[in-house]
Amino acid sequence: MNDSRYIITGLIVFIVLVTFPFWANAGKAAPPAPAPSLDTPAIQQLPEKQCVEATAYMRTDHMKLLDEWRTRVVREGKRIYVASNGKEYEMSLEKTCLQCHSSKAQFCDQCHNYLDVQPDCWTCHIEPKESK
């Protein structure tokens, strides 16, 4: 047991190195999630300010909805979506979604950058021009 001081020192160094990411970031909170403003001219002109589905659903599952729309339009030729409230919408990113959510920087980029996700919407669709 003449090497016990080396073993103990090595164990302490190992534990410090392994746990460093945890205790170095202790107390640091993540930046707050972005809250896109719904105060756009297009939305303000609507008599009923409601998206194609409920807000909670759109925040978590809008990509699933858009993928479903793409499949129905491109592969099945169906263009009308019946929402959970029974209202009908044209399945179109540009004609339905971007009519109200006209600012890509405000509605798309803000949340996608925060979550570090890279959707592929703009590989097929023309990216909307931001008005200055």
PDB file of C-alpha atoms in Angstrom:
ATOM      1  CA  MET A   1       0.000   0.000   0.000  1.00  0.00           C
ATOM      2  CA  ASN A   2       2.892   2.357  -0.574  1.00  0.00           C
ATOM      3  CA  ASP A   3       1.079   3.682  -3.681  1.00  0.00           C
ATOM      4  CA  SER A   4      -2.137   4.596  -1.854  1.00  0.00           C
ATOM      5  CA  ARG A   5      -1.411   8.339  -1.990  1.00  0.00           C
ATOM      6  CA  TYR A   6      -1.065   8.125  -5.805  1.00  0.00           C
ATOM      7  CA  ILE A   7      -4.268   6.106  -6.097  1.00  0.00           C
ATOM      8  CA  ILE A   8      -6.226   8.526  -3.893  1.00  0.00           C
ATOM      9  CA  THR A   9      -4.823  11.554  -5.755  1.00  0.00           C
ATOM     10  CA  GLY A  10      -5.690   9.920  -9.083  1.00  0.00           C
ATOM     11  CA  LEU A  11      -9.241   9.174  -7.916  1.00  0.00           C
ATOM     12  CA  ILE A  12      -9.741  12.764  -6.748  1.00  0.00           C
ATOM     13  CA  VAL A  13      -8.479  14.141 -10.080  1.00  0.00           C
ATOM     14  CA  PHE A  14     -10.721  11.696 -11.960  1.00  0.00           C
ATOM     15  CA  ILE A  15     -13.817  12.651  -9.933  1.00  0.00           C
ATOM     16  CA  VAL A  16     -13.123  16.366 -10.381  1.00  0.00           C
ATOM     17  CA  LEU A  17     -12.700  15.982 -14.159  1.00  0.00           C
ATOM     18  CA  VAL A  18     -15.803  13.819 -14.581  1.00  0.00           C
ATOM     19  CA  THR A  19     -18.047  16.069 -12.484  1.00  0.00           C
ATOM     20  CA  PHE A  20     -16.649  19.388 -13.760  1.00  0.00           C
ATOM     21  CA  PRO A  21     -19.430  20.046 -16.334  1.00  0.00           C
ATOM     22  CA  PHE A  22     -22.074  19.644 -13.628  1.00  0.00           C
ATOM     23  CA  TRP A  23     -20.677  21.845 -10.886  1.00  0.00           C
ATOM     24  CA  ALA A  24     -19.220  24.432 -13.288  1.00  0.00           C
ATOM     25  CA  ASN A  25     -22.734  25.164 -14.615  1.00  0.00           C
ATOM     26  CA  ALA A  26     -24.536  24.964 -11.283  1.00  0.00           C
ATOM     27  CA  GLY A  27     -26.867  27.888 -10.807  1.00  0.00           C
ATOM     28  CA  LYS A  28     -26.769  29.006 -14.426  1.00  0.00           C
ATOM     29  CA  ALA A  29     -30.233  29.062 -15.900  1.00  0.00           C
ATOM     30  CA  ALA A  30     -30.988  28.513 -19.557  1.00  0.00           C
ATOM     31  CA  PRO A  31     -32.145  31.598 -21.452  1.00  0.00           C
ATOM     32  CA  PRO A  32     -35.922  32.027 -21.445  1.00  0.00           C
ATOM     33  CA  ALA A  33     -37.828  30.476 -24.307  1.00  0.00           C
ATOM     34  CA  PRO A  34     -38.853  32.972 -26.977  1.00  0.00           C
ATOM     35  CA  ALA A  35     -42.475  34.091 -27.091  1.00  0.00           C
ATOM     36  CA  PRO A  36     -43.309  35.172 -30.644  1.00  0.00           C
ATOM     37  CA  SER A  37     -45.504  38.232 -30.765  1.00  0.00           C
ATOM     38  CA  LEU A  38     -48.879  37.765 -32.420  1.00  0.00           C
ATOM     39  CA  ASP A  39     -49.104  41.486 -33.064  1.00  0.00           C
ATOM     40  CA  THR A  40     -48.784  41.467 -36.840  1.00  0.00           C
ATOM     41  CA  PRO A  41     -51.005  43.487 -39.175  1.00  0.00           C
ATOM     42  CA  ALA A  42     -52.429  40.330 -40.787  1.00  0.00           C
ATOM     43  CA  ILE A  43     -53.359  38.778 -37.444  1.00  0.00           C
ATOM     44  CA  GLN A  44     -54.839  42.044 -36.121  1.00  0.00           C
ATOM     45  CA  GLN A  45     -57.202  42.225 -39.124  1.00  0.00           C
ATOM     46  CA  LEU A  46     -58.644  38.774 -38.462  1.00  0.00           C
ATOM     47  CA  PRO A  47     -62.104  38.743 -36.868  1.00  0.00           C
ATOM     48  CA  GLU A  48     -61.216  35.507 -35.033  1.00  0.00           C
ATOM     49  CA  LYS A  49     -57.568  35.196 -34.009  1.00  0.00           C
ATOM     50  CA  GLN A  50     -57.186  31.432 -34.220  1.00  0.00           C
ATOM     51  CA  CYS A  51     -54.636  29.220 -35.917  1.00  0.00           C
ATOM     52  CA  VAL A  52     -55.510  26.020 -37.785  1.00  0.00           C
ATOM     53  CA  GLU A  53     -55.140  24.126 -34.490  1.00  0.00           C
ATOM     54  CA  ALA A  54     -54.846  25.038 -30.803  1.00  0.00           C
ATOM     55  CA  THR A  55     -51.786  27.017 -29.706  1.00  0.00           C
ATOM     56  CA  ALA A  56     -50.414  24.230 -27.485  1.00  0.00           C
ATOM     57  CA  TYR A  57     -50.675  21.728 -30.347  1.00  0.00           C
ATOM     58  CA  MET A  58     -49.016  24.094 -32.829  1.00  0.00           C
ATOM     59  CA  ARG A  59     -46.108  24.795 -30.467  1.00  0.00           C
ATOM     60  CA  THR A  60     -45.283  21.127 -30.060  1.00  0.00           C
ATOM     61  CA  ASP A  61     -46.518  19.417 -33.218  1.00  0.00           C
ATOM     62  CA  HIS A  62     -46.568  21.935 -36.079  1.00  0.00           C
ATOM     63  CA  MET A  63     -43.840  20.008 -37.907  1.00  0.00           C
ATOM     64  CA  LYS A  64     -45.925  16.812 -37.789  1.00  0.00           C
ATOM     65  CA  LEU A  65     -48.869  18.771 -39.171  1.00  0.00           C
ATOM     66  CA  LEU A  66     -46.777  20.252 -41.986  1.00  0.00           C
ATOM     67  CA  ASP A  67     -45.336  16.815 -42.822  1.00  0.00           C
ATOM     68  CA  GLU A  68     -48.872  15.390 -42.913  1.00  0.00           C
ATOM     69  CA  TRP A  69     -49.963  18.254 -45.183  1.00  0.00           C
ATOM     70  CA  ARG A  70     -47.028  17.631 -47.511  1.00  0.00           C
ATOM     71  CA  THR A  71     -47.860  13.939 -47.785  1.00  0.00           C
ATOM     72  CA  ARG A  72     -51.552  14.567 -48.446  1.00  0.00           C
ATOM     73  CA  VAL A  73     -50.938  17.285 -51.039  1.00  0.00           C
ATOM     74  CA  VAL A  74     -47.985  15.803 -52.918  1.00  0.00           C
ATOM     75  CA  ARG A  75     -48.792  12.091 -52.764  1.00  0.00           C
ATOM     76  CA  GLU A  76     -52.575  12.014 -52.409  1.00  0.00           C
ATOM     77  CA  GLY A  77     -53.577  15.220 -54.190  1.00  0.00           C
ATOM     78  CA  LYS A  78     -55.789  16.402 -51.308  1.00  0.00           C
ATOM     79  CA  ARG A  79     -55.641  20.132 -50.591  1.00  0.00           C
ATOM     80  CA  ILE A  80     -58.258  20.734 -47.872  1.00  0.00           C
ATOM     81  CA  TYR A  81     -57.510  20.211 -44.165  1.00  0.00           C
ATOM     82  CA  VAL A  82     -60.355  19.881 -41.683  1.00  0.00           C
ATOM     83  CA  ALA A  83     -59.206  21.171 -38.292  1.00  0.00           C
ATOM     84  CA  SER A  84     -60.256  19.670 -34.975  1.00  0.00           C
ATOM     85  CA  ASN A  85     -62.895  22.429 -34.668  1.00  0.00           C
ATOM     86  CA  GLY A  86     -64.394  21.454 -38.049  1.00  0.00           C
ATOM     87  CA  LYS A  87     -63.130  24.502 -39.961  1.00  0.00           C
ATOM     88  CA  GLU A  88     -61.554  23.891 -43.378  1.00  0.00           C
ATOM     89  CA  TYR A  89     -58.180  25.270 -44.469  1.00  0.00           C
ATOM     90  CA  GLU A  90     -56.137  24.967 -47.635  1.00  0.00           C
ATOM     91  CA  MET A  91     -53.071  22.833 -46.940  1.00  0.00           C
ATOM     92  CA  SER A  92     -50.436  25.342 -47.984  1.00  0.00           C
ATOM     93  CA  LEU A  93     -47.492  26.750 -46.073  1.00  0.00           C
ATOM     94  CA  GLU A  94     -47.472  29.892 -48.186  1.00  0.00           C
ATOM     95  CA  LYS A  95     -51.223  30.475 -48.576  1.00  0.00           C
ATOM     96  CA  THR A  96     -52.335  29.446 -45.081  1.00  0.00           C
ATOM     97  CA  CYS A  97     -49.508  29.695 -42.540  1.00  0.00           C
ATOM     98  CA  LEU A  98     -47.518  32.589 -43.967  1.00  0.00           C
ATOM     99  CA  GLN A  99     -50.624  34.735 -44.486  1.00  0.00           C
ATOM    100  CA  CYS A 100     -50.689  35.388 -40.726  1.00  0.00           C
ATOM    101  CA  HIS A 101     -47.161  34.391 -39.694  1.00  0.00           C
ATOM    102  CA  SER A 102     -45.560  36.561 -42.353  1.00  0.00           C
ATOM    103  CA  SER A 103     -42.292  37.247 -40.554  1.00  0.00           C
ATOM    104  CA  LYS A 104     -39.992  34.232 -40.864  1.00  0.00           C
ATOM    105  CA  ALA A 105     -37.511  35.838 -38.470  1.00  0.00           C
ATOM    106  CA  GLN A 106     -40.214  36.379 -35.860  1.00  0.00           C
ATOM    107  CA  PHE A 107     -42.186  33.140 -36.125  1.00  0.00           C
ATOM    108  CA  CYS A 108     -39.771  30.543 -37.473  1.00  0.00           C
ATOM    109  CA  ASP A 109     -36.180  31.529 -36.820  1.00  0.00           C
ATOM    110  CA  GLN A 110     -36.687  32.778 -33.263  1.00  0.00           C
ATOM    111  CA  CYS A 111     -37.839  29.398 -31.900  1.00  0.00           C
ATOM    112  CA  HIS A 112     -35.843  27.195 -34.266  1.00  0.00           C
ATOM    113  CA  ASN A 113     -32.602  28.972 -33.314  1.00  0.00           C
ATOM    114  CA  TYR A 114     -33.424  28.680 -29.602  1.00  0.00           C
ATOM    115  CA  LEU A 115     -34.018  24.932 -29.973  1.00  0.00           C
ATOM    116  CA  ASP A 116     -31.153  24.531 -32.468  1.00  0.00           C
ATOM    117  CA  VAL A 117     -33.283  22.737 -35.055  1.00  0.00           C
ATOM    118  CA  GLN A 118     -32.878  23.102 -38.800  1.00  0.00           C
ATOM    119  CA  PRO A 119     -36.170  22.374 -40.574  1.00  0.00           C
ATOM    120  CA  ASP A 120     -36.085  21.803 -44.315  1.00  0.00           C
ATOM    121  CA  CYS A 121     -39.153  23.898 -45.268  1.00  0.00           C
ATOM    122  CA  TRP A 122     -37.162  26.229 -47.484  1.00  0.00           C
ATOM    123  CA  THR A 123     -35.611  23.512 -49.624  1.00  0.00           C
ATOM    124  CA  CYS A 124     -38.915  23.348 -51.545  1.00  0.00           C
ATOM    125  CA  HIS A 125     -40.665  26.596 -50.612  1.00  0.00           C
ATOM    126  CA  ILE A 126     -39.530  30.095 -51.453  1.00  0.00           C
ATOM    127  CA  GLU A 127     -38.320  31.837 -48.326  1.00  0.00           C
ATOM    128  CA  PRO A 128     -40.519  34.866 -47.596  1.00  0.00           C
ATOM    129  CA  LYS A 129     -38.913  38.269 -48.043  1.00  0.00           C
ATOM    130  CA  GLU A 130     -38.849  40.337 -44.880  1.00  0.00           C
ATOM    131  CA  SER A 131     -40.331  43.793 -45.240  1.00  0.00           C
ATOM    132  CA  LYS A 132     -38.243  46.479 -43.601  1.00  0.00           C
TER     133      LYS A 132
END
